């Protein structure tokens, strides 16, 4: 039986992560700081006390699941303990689940961009060709509009500046990218203001080392990514 292991991708670069995606035949976005599950891994100490990891395929491909993006992570209380936001700086190597309120949206950071449907990364135009910023493949017919934004979340213990993209951003904004673009310019800011103080359960991970091209430079990107969000009724 393959041994199953939880891993936190904290020190992998984008090429290494992409190789994992290809080997494990995984679909969906995966990034630095995300917690993933890979079957077929075994860990052991070498004779020189160095941790060695080996991977054995029981079948072609391997089970690779990005736990940080799973809806069940928020829906199933047996899979998590709620963390106050003040706990985040003390434990940066795991995905936290927190009950928060939306304190504010950085309107200047809000962008509607194209995202690669396969890996979920931003698509840029190079020499007239749409190219994924992560896996570098041409993706003319396999991309869709999505949001990028920075926002501040808060609870009774602290407030945190974070970023999110894709479906997580849609959950916060409660509007699709196409519907948002149809709003007149002056109504967009008013709409975003009405979302303040809404309550959410969120999964949040430290992605300070991220290199996937969603922002211009390290200083422009908050350290924390909200990987999943669910509005509280």
PDB file of C-alpha atoms in Angstrom:
ATOM      1  CA  UNK A   1       0.000   0.000   0.000  1.00  0.00           C
ATOM      2  CA  UNK A   2       1.371   3.429  -0.836  1.00  0.00           C
ATOM      3  CA  UNK A   3       2.179   5.654   2.116  1.00  0.00           C
ATOM      4  CA  UNK A   4       0.347   8.975   1.992  1.00  0.00           C
ATOM      5  CA  UNK A   5       1.916  12.223   3.139  1.00  0.00           C
ATOM      6  CA  UNK A   6       0.867  15.811   3.674  1.00  0.00           C
ATOM      7  CA  UNK A   7       3.364  18.303   2.263  1.00  0.00           C
ATOM      8  CA  UNK A   8       3.617  22.078   2.400  1.00  0.00           C
ATOM      9  CA  UNK A   9       5.184  23.516  -0.753  1.00  0.00           C
ATOM     10  CA  UNK A  10       7.321  26.236   0.794  1.00  0.00           C
ATOM     11  CA  UNK A  11      10.671  25.952  -0.966  1.00  0.00           C
ATOM     12  CA  UNK A  12       9.830  24.810  -4.498  1.00  0.00           C
ATOM     13  CA  UNK A  13      10.254  27.075  -7.491  1.00  0.00           C
ATOM     14  CA  UNK A  14       7.677  27.269 -10.282  1.00  0.00           C
ATOM     15  CA  UNK A  15       9.522  24.790 -12.518  1.00  0.00           C
ATOM     16  CA  UNK A  16       9.679  22.180  -9.756  1.00  0.00           C
ATOM     17  CA  UNK A  17       5.985  22.618  -8.974  1.00  0.00           C
ATOM     18  CA  UNK A  18       5.123  22.355 -12.675  1.00  0.00           C
ATOM     19  CA  UNK A  19       7.118  19.123 -12.927  1.00  0.00           C
ATOM     20  CA  UNK A  20       5.077  17.795 -10.002  1.00  0.00           C
ATOM     21  CA  UNK A  21       1.906  18.702 -11.883  1.00  0.00           C
ATOM     22  CA  UNK A  22       3.048  16.841 -14.981  1.00  0.00           C
ATOM     23  CA  UNK A  23       4.249  13.771 -13.100  1.00  0.00           C
ATOM     24  CA  UNK A  24       1.174  13.556 -10.913  1.00  0.00           C
ATOM     25  CA  UNK A  25      -1.270  14.446 -13.692  1.00  0.00           C
ATOM     26  CA  UNK A  26      -2.921  17.058 -11.532  1.00  0.00           C
ATOM     27  CA  UNK A  27      -5.230  19.799 -12.752  1.00  0.00           C
ATOM     28  CA  UNK A  28      -5.772  23.108 -11.016  1.00  0.00           C
ATOM     29  CA  UNK A  29      -3.632  25.832  -9.524  1.00  0.00           C
ATOM     30  CA  UNK A  30      -0.856  24.950  -7.101  1.00  0.00           C
ATOM     31  CA  UNK A  31       1.613  27.376  -5.590  1.00  0.00           C
ATOM     32  CA  UNK A  32       4.271  27.978  -2.998  1.00  0.00           C
ATOM     33  CA  UNK A  33       2.775  27.724   0.487  1.00  0.00           C
ATOM     34  CA  UNK A  34      -0.088  25.438  -0.535  1.00  0.00           C
ATOM     35  CA  UNK A  35      -0.605  22.192   1.343  1.00  0.00           C
ATOM     36  CA  UNK A  36      -0.770  19.164  -0.942  1.00  0.00           C
ATOM     37  CA  UNK A  37      -1.317  15.434  -0.578  1.00  0.00           C
ATOM     38  CA  UNK A  38       0.718  12.956  -2.641  1.00  0.00           C
ATOM     39  CA  UNK A  39       0.343   9.198  -2.451  1.00  0.00           C
ATOM     40  CA  UNK A  40       3.250   6.816  -2.862  1.00  0.00           C
ATOM     41  CA  UNK A  41       5.805   8.759  -0.807  1.00  0.00           C
ATOM     42  CA  UNK A  42       7.957   7.265   1.946  1.00  0.00           C
ATOM     43  CA  UNK A  43      10.310   9.115   4.284  1.00  0.00           C
ATOM     44  CA  UNK A  44      13.366   7.733   6.061  1.00  0.00           C
ATOM     45  CA  UNK A  45      16.545   8.932   7.744  1.00  0.00           C
ATOM     46  CA  UNK A  46      19.772   8.078   5.960  1.00  0.00           C
ATOM     47  CA  UNK A  47      22.859   6.757   7.736  1.00  0.00           C
ATOM     48  CA  UNK A  48      24.041  10.376   7.981  1.00  0.00           C
ATOM     49  CA  UNK A  49      20.743  11.563   9.529  1.00  0.00           C
ATOM     50  CA  UNK A  50      19.518  13.239   6.345  1.00  0.00           C
ATOM     51  CA  UNK A  51      15.804  12.977   5.592  1.00  0.00           C
ATOM     52  CA  UNK A  52      15.293  11.114   2.318  1.00  0.00           C
ATOM     53  CA  UNK A  53      12.024  10.934   0.399  1.00  0.00           C
ATOM     54  CA  UNK A  54      11.290   8.238  -2.156  1.00  0.00           C
ATOM     55  CA  UNK A  55       8.281   7.953  -4.423  1.00  0.00           C
ATOM     56  CA  UNK A  56       6.860   4.671  -5.696  1.00  0.00           C
ATOM     57  CA  UNK A  57       4.094   4.530  -8.274  1.00  0.00           C
ATOM     58  CA  UNK A  58       1.579   1.782  -7.688  1.00  0.00           C
ATOM     59  CA  UNK A  59      -0.169   2.771 -10.923  1.00  0.00           C
ATOM     60  CA  UNK A  60       0.762   5.183 -13.738  1.00  0.00           C
ATOM     61  CA  UNK A  61       0.566   8.664 -12.275  1.00  0.00           C
ATOM     62  CA  UNK A  62      -0.013   9.456  -8.630  1.00  0.00           C
ATOM     63  CA  UNK A  63      -2.774  10.892  -6.499  1.00  0.00           C
ATOM     64  CA  UNK A  64      -2.010  14.597  -6.114  1.00  0.00           C
ATOM     65  CA  UNK A  65      -4.541  16.810  -4.325  1.00  0.00           C
ATOM     66  CA  UNK A  66      -4.155  20.477  -3.441  1.00  0.00           C
ATOM     67  CA  UNK A  67      -5.773  20.482  -0.004  1.00  0.00           C
ATOM     68  CA  UNK A  68      -5.574  24.269   0.280  1.00  0.00           C
ATOM     69  CA  UNK A  69      -8.122  24.620  -2.540  1.00  0.00           C
ATOM     70  CA  UNK A  70     -10.578  21.920  -1.462  1.00  0.00           C
ATOM     71  CA  UNK A  71     -14.095  23.188  -0.605  1.00  0.00           C
ATOM     72  CA  UNK A  72     -14.326  20.336   1.917  1.00  0.00           C
ATOM     73  CA  UNK A  73     -11.534  21.964   3.907  1.00  0.00           C
ATOM     74  CA  UNK A  74     -13.997  24.688   4.908  1.00  0.00           C
ATOM     75  CA  UNK A  75     -17.156  22.583   5.018  1.00  0.00           C
ATOM     76  CA  UNK A  76     -15.868  19.744   7.207  1.00  0.00           C
ATOM     77  CA  UNK A  77     -15.056  20.728  10.777  1.00  0.00           C
ATOM     78  CA  UNK A  78     -13.256  17.406  11.266  1.00  0.00           C
ATOM     79  CA  UNK A  79     -10.569  18.563   8.811  1.00  0.00           C
ATOM     80  CA  UNK A  80      -9.544  21.736  10.625  1.00  0.00           C
ATOM     81  CA  UNK A  81      -9.435  23.804  13.785  1.00  0.00           C
ATOM     82  CA  UNK A  82     -10.324  27.484  13.558  1.00  0.00           C
ATOM     83  CA  UNK A  83      -7.333  29.788  14.024  1.00  0.00           C
ATOM     84  CA  UNK A  84      -7.540  33.436  15.106  1.00  0.00           C
ATOM     85  CA  UNK A  85      -5.662  35.716  12.731  1.00  0.00           C
ATOM     86  CA  UNK A  86      -3.213  36.559  15.509  1.00  0.00           C
ATOM     87  CA  UNK A  87      -1.917  32.959  15.242  1.00  0.00           C
ATOM     88  CA  UNK A  88      -0.794  33.336  11.623  1.00  0.00           C
ATOM     89  CA  UNK A  89       2.693  34.829  12.237  1.00  0.00           C
ATOM     90  CA  UNK A  90       3.506  32.035  14.702  1.00  0.00           C
ATOM     91  CA  UNK A  91       2.800  29.247  12.201  1.00  0.00           C
ATOM     92  CA  UNK A  92       3.562  30.126   8.590  1.00  0.00           C
ATOM     93  CA  UNK A  93       4.092  26.607   7.227  1.00  0.00           C
ATOM     94  CA  UNK A  94       0.493  25.411   7.104  1.00  0.00           C
ATOM     95  CA  UNK A  95      -2.926  26.403   5.806  1.00  0.00           C
ATOM     96  CA  UNK A  96      -5.029  28.104   8.481  1.00  0.00           C
ATOM     97  CA  UNK A  97      -8.828  28.148   8.653  1.00  0.00           C
ATOM     98  CA  UNK A  98     -10.277  31.329  10.146  1.00  0.00           C
ATOM     99  CA  UNK A  99     -13.646  32.996  10.638  1.00  0.00           C
ATOM    100  CA  UNK A 100     -13.233  36.592   9.468  1.00  0.00           C
ATOM    101  CA  UNK A 101     -15.020  39.687   8.277  1.00  0.00           C
ATOM    102  CA  UNK A 102     -14.137  41.603   5.129  1.00  0.00           C
ATOM    103  CA  UNK A 103     -12.565  44.831   6.371  1.00  0.00           C
ATOM    104  CA  UNK A 104     -11.830  46.392   2.999  1.00  0.00           C
ATOM    105  CA  UNK A 105     -10.901  45.826  -0.652  1.00  0.00           C
ATOM    106  CA  UNK A 106      -7.946  47.575  -2.265  1.00  0.00           C
ATOM    107  CA  UNK A 107      -9.690  49.009  -5.328  1.00  0.00           C
ATOM    108  CA  UNK A 108      -6.374  49.872  -6.997  1.00  0.00           C
ATOM    109  CA  UNK A 109      -5.271  46.223  -6.877  1.00  0.00           C
ATOM    110  CA  UNK A 110      -8.483  44.823  -8.345  1.00  0.00           C
ATOM    111  CA  UNK A 111      -7.857  43.545 -11.865  1.00  0.00           C
ATOM    112  CA  UNK A 112      -9.767  41.404 -14.317  1.00  0.00           C
ATOM    113  CA  UNK A 113      -7.221  39.171 -16.048  1.00  0.00           C
ATOM    114  CA  UNK A 114      -7.140  36.066 -18.194  1.00  0.00           C
ATOM    115  CA  UNK A 115      -6.357  32.806 -16.378  1.00  0.00           C
ATOM    116  CA  UNK A 116      -5.260  29.452 -17.770  1.00  0.00           C
ATOM    117  CA  UNK A 117      -8.076  26.940 -17.216  1.00  0.00           C
ATOM    118  CA  UNK A 118      -5.648  24.049 -16.698  1.00  0.00           C
ATOM    119  CA  UNK A 119      -3.274  25.414 -14.044  1.00  0.00           C
ATOM    120  CA  UNK A 120      -5.172  28.529 -12.916  1.00  0.00           C
ATOM    121  CA  UNK A 121      -2.287  30.961 -13.486  1.00  0.00           C
ATOM    122  CA  UNK A 122      -2.336  34.376 -15.151  1.00  0.00           C
ATOM    123  CA  UNK A 123      -2.156  34.482 -18.954  1.00  0.00           C
ATOM    124  CA  UNK A 124      -0.038  37.180 -20.620  1.00  0.00           C
ATOM    125  CA  UNK A 125       0.377  38.195 -24.246  1.00  0.00           C
ATOM    126  CA  UNK A 126       3.799  37.641 -25.827  1.00  0.00           C
ATOM    127  CA  UNK A 127       4.357  38.560 -29.483  1.00  0.00           C
ATOM    128  CA  UNK A 128       0.635  38.371 -30.128  1.00  0.00           C
ATOM    129  CA  UNK A 129       0.289  34.926 -28.514  1.00  0.00           C
ATOM    130  CA  UNK A 130      -1.462  34.262 -25.199  1.00  0.00           C
ATOM    131  CA  UNK A 131       0.956  32.403 -22.924  1.00  0.00           C
ATOM    132  CA  UNK A 132       0.512  31.043 -19.400  1.00  0.00           C
ATOM    133  CA  UNK A 133       2.851  32.772 -16.937  1.00  0.00           C
ATOM    134  CA  UNK A 134       3.352  29.501 -15.047  1.00  0.00           C
ATOM    135  CA  UNK A 135       3.565  26.570 -17.459  1.00  0.00           C
ATOM    136  CA  UNK A 136       4.573  28.773 -20.447  1.00  0.00           C
ATOM    137  CA  UNK A 137       2.254  27.018 -22.892  1.00  0.00           C
ATOM    138  CA  UNK A 138       0.086  28.767 -25.490  1.00  0.00           C
ATOM    139  CA  UNK A 139      -3.505  28.868 -24.293  1.00  0.00           C
ATOM    140  CA  UNK A 140      -5.619  30.772 -26.799  1.00  0.00           C
ATOM    141  CA  UNK A 141      -8.698  28.575 -26.345  1.00  0.00           C
ATOM    142  CA  UNK A 142      -8.269  27.419 -22.739  1.00  0.00           C
ATOM    143  CA  UNK A 143      -8.404  30.614 -20.717  1.00  0.00           C
ATOM    144  CA  UNK A 144     -11.123  32.594 -18.974  1.00  0.00           C
ATOM    145  CA  UNK A 145     -11.537  35.912 -17.197  1.00  0.00           C
ATOM    146  CA  UNK A 146     -10.933  36.061 -13.471  1.00  0.00           C
ATOM    147  CA  UNK A 147     -10.173  38.497 -10.663  1.00  0.00           C
ATOM    148  CA  UNK A 148      -6.943  39.402  -8.897  1.00  0.00           C
ATOM    149  CA  UNK A 149      -7.276  41.507  -5.765  1.00  0.00           C
ATOM    150  CA  UNK A 150      -5.804  42.492  -2.421  1.00  0.00           C
ATOM    151  CA  UNK A 151      -8.088  42.789   0.571  1.00  0.00           C
ATOM    152  CA  UNK A 152      -7.971  43.191   4.329  1.00  0.00           C
ATOM    153  CA  UNK A 153      -9.661  40.619   6.540  1.00  0.00           C
ATOM    154  CA  UNK A 154     -10.102  40.957  10.289  1.00  0.00           C
ATOM    155  CA  UNK A 155     -11.345  39.246  13.410  1.00  0.00           C
ATOM    156  CA  UNK A 156     -11.304  40.255  17.079  1.00  0.00           C
ATOM    157  CA  UNK A 157      -7.597  39.419  17.388  1.00  0.00           C
ATOM    158  CA  UNK A 158      -5.943  41.028  14.347  1.00  0.00           C
ATOM    159  CA  UNK A 159      -6.292  42.179  10.758  1.00  0.00           C
ATOM    160  CA  UNK A 160      -4.370  40.776   7.784  1.00  0.00           C
ATOM    161  CA  UNK A 161      -3.670  42.065   4.286  1.00  0.00           C
ATOM    162  CA  UNK A 162      -4.048  39.184   1.830  1.00  0.00           C
ATOM    163  CA  UNK A 163      -4.500  38.438  -1.861  1.00  0.00           C
ATOM    164  CA  UNK A 164      -6.720  36.060  -3.784  1.00  0.00           C
ATOM    165  CA  UNK A 165      -7.593  35.137  -7.351  1.00  0.00           C
ATOM    166  CA  UNK A 166     -10.129  33.190  -9.374  1.00  0.00           C
ATOM    167  CA  UNK A 167     -13.134  31.601  -7.693  1.00  0.00           C
ATOM    168  CA  UNK A 168     -12.003  32.730  -4.248  1.00  0.00           C
ATOM    169  CA  UNK A 169     -12.094  36.344  -5.410  1.00  0.00           C
ATOM    170  CA  UNK A 170     -15.548  35.774  -6.924  1.00  0.00           C
ATOM    171  CA  UNK A 171     -16.737  34.473  -3.543  1.00  0.00           C
ATOM    172  CA  UNK A 172     -15.633  37.708  -1.874  1.00  0.00           C
ATOM    173  CA  UNK A 173     -16.921  40.021  -4.601  1.00  0.00           C
ATOM    174  CA  UNK A 174     -20.171  38.062  -5.150  1.00  0.00           C
ATOM    175  CA  UNK A 175     -20.153  39.008  -8.822  1.00  0.00           C
ATOM    176  CA  UNK A 176     -18.654  37.513 -11.976  1.00  0.00           C
ATOM    177  CA  UNK A 177     -15.853  39.286 -13.881  1.00  0.00           C
ATOM    178  CA  UNK A 178     -18.166  39.929 -16.842  1.00  0.00           C
ATOM    179  CA  UNK A 179     -20.878  41.410 -14.602  1.00  0.00           C
ATOM    180  CA  UNK A 180     -18.306  43.599 -12.847  1.00  0.00           C
ATOM    181  CA  UNK A 181     -16.996  44.972 -16.150  1.00  0.00           C
ATOM    182  CA  UNK A 182     -20.540  45.880 -17.187  1.00  0.00           C
ATOM    183  CA  UNK A 183     -20.887  48.220 -14.190  1.00  0.00           C
ATOM    184  CA  UNK A 184     -20.219  51.926 -14.839  1.00  0.00           C
ATOM    185  CA  UNK A 185     -16.882  53.093 -13.400  1.00  0.00           C
ATOM    186  CA  UNK A 186     -18.429  55.131 -10.574  1.00  0.00           C
ATOM    187  CA  UNK A 187     -20.707  52.260  -9.528  1.00  0.00           C
ATOM    188  CA  UNK A 188     -17.834  49.797  -9.134  1.00  0.00           C
ATOM    189  CA  UNK A 189     -16.335  51.558  -6.101  1.00  0.00           C
ATOM    190  CA  UNK A 190     -19.790  51.937  -4.548  1.00  0.00           C
ATOM    191  CA  UNK A 191     -20.483  48.243  -5.061  1.00  0.00           C
ATOM    192  CA  UNK A 192     -17.194  47.199  -3.450  1.00  0.00           C
ATOM    193  CA  UNK A 193     -17.929  49.417  -0.439  1.00  0.00           C
ATOM    194  CA  UNK A 194     -21.228  47.592   0.190  1.00  0.00           C
ATOM    195  CA  UNK A 195     -19.315  44.326   0.710  1.00  0.00           C
ATOM    196  CA  UNK A 196     -17.507  45.494   3.850  1.00  0.00           C
ATOM    197  CA  UNK A 197     -18.168  43.615   7.107  1.00  0.00           C
ATOM    198  CA  UNK A 198     -19.494  40.522   5.330  1.00  0.00           C
ATOM    199  CA  UNK A 199     -18.486  37.358   7.228  1.00  0.00           C
ATOM    200  CA  UNK A 200     -16.515  34.483   5.695  1.00  0.00           C
ATOM    201  CA  UNK A 201     -14.747  31.282   6.608  1.00  0.00           C
ATOM    202  CA  UNK A 202     -11.408  31.297   4.791  1.00  0.00           C
ATOM    203  CA  UNK A 203      -8.398  29.083   4.166  1.00  0.00           C
ATOM    204  CA  UNK A 204      -5.244  31.194   4.264  1.00  0.00           C
ATOM    205  CA  UNK A 205      -1.644  30.226   3.471  1.00  0.00           C
ATOM    206  CA  UNK A 206       1.693  32.023   3.608  1.00  0.00           C
ATOM    207  CA  UNK A 207       2.954  32.535   0.050  1.00  0.00           C
ATOM    208  CA  UNK A 208       5.780  35.000   0.619  1.00  0.00           C
ATOM    209  CA  UNK A 209       8.113  32.983  -1.648  1.00  0.00           C
ATOM    210  CA  UNK A 210       5.668  32.801  -4.570  1.00  0.00           C
ATOM    211  CA  UNK A 211       7.040  33.285  -8.077  1.00  0.00           C
ATOM    212  CA  UNK A 212       4.094  32.589 -10.378  1.00  0.00           C
ATOM    213  CA  UNK A 213       3.872  35.967 -12.088  1.00  0.00           C
ATOM    214  CA  UNK A 214       0.617  37.265 -10.601  1.00  0.00           C
ATOM    215  CA  UNK A 215       2.338  40.475  -9.525  1.00  0.00           C
ATOM    216  CA  UNK A 216       5.198  42.668 -10.636  1.00  0.00           C
ATOM    217  CA  UNK A 217       7.483  42.163  -7.644  1.00  0.00           C
ATOM    218  CA  UNK A 218       7.707  40.716  -4.163  1.00  0.00           C
ATOM    219  CA  UNK A 219       6.935  44.060  -2.524  1.00  0.00           C
ATOM    220  CA  UNK A 220       3.644  44.298  -4.423  1.00  0.00           C
ATOM    221  CA  UNK A 221       2.311  40.991  -3.112  1.00  0.00           C
ATOM    222  CA  UNK A 222       0.927  40.473   0.411  1.00  0.00           C
ATOM    223  CA  UNK A 223       2.489  37.551   2.263  1.00  0.00           C
ATOM    224  CA  UNK A 224      -0.820  35.728   2.758  1.00  0.00           C
ATOM    225  CA  UNK A 225      -3.061  34.145   0.117  1.00  0.00           C
ATOM    226  CA  UNK A 226      -6.692  33.289   0.766  1.00  0.00           C
ATOM    227  CA  UNK A 227      -6.982  30.008  -1.117  1.00  0.00           C
ATOM    228  CA  UNK A 228     -10.668  29.330  -0.391  1.00  0.00           C
ATOM    229  CA  UNK A 229     -13.516  31.425   0.979  1.00  0.00           C
ATOM    230  CA  UNK A 230     -17.095  30.693   1.911  1.00  0.00           C
ATOM    231  CA  UNK A 231     -19.628  33.360   2.801  1.00  0.00           C
ATOM    232  CA  UNK A 232     -21.373  32.881   6.135  1.00  0.00           C
ATOM    233  CA  UNK A 233     -25.137  33.186   5.934  1.00  0.00           C
TER     234      UNK A 233
END
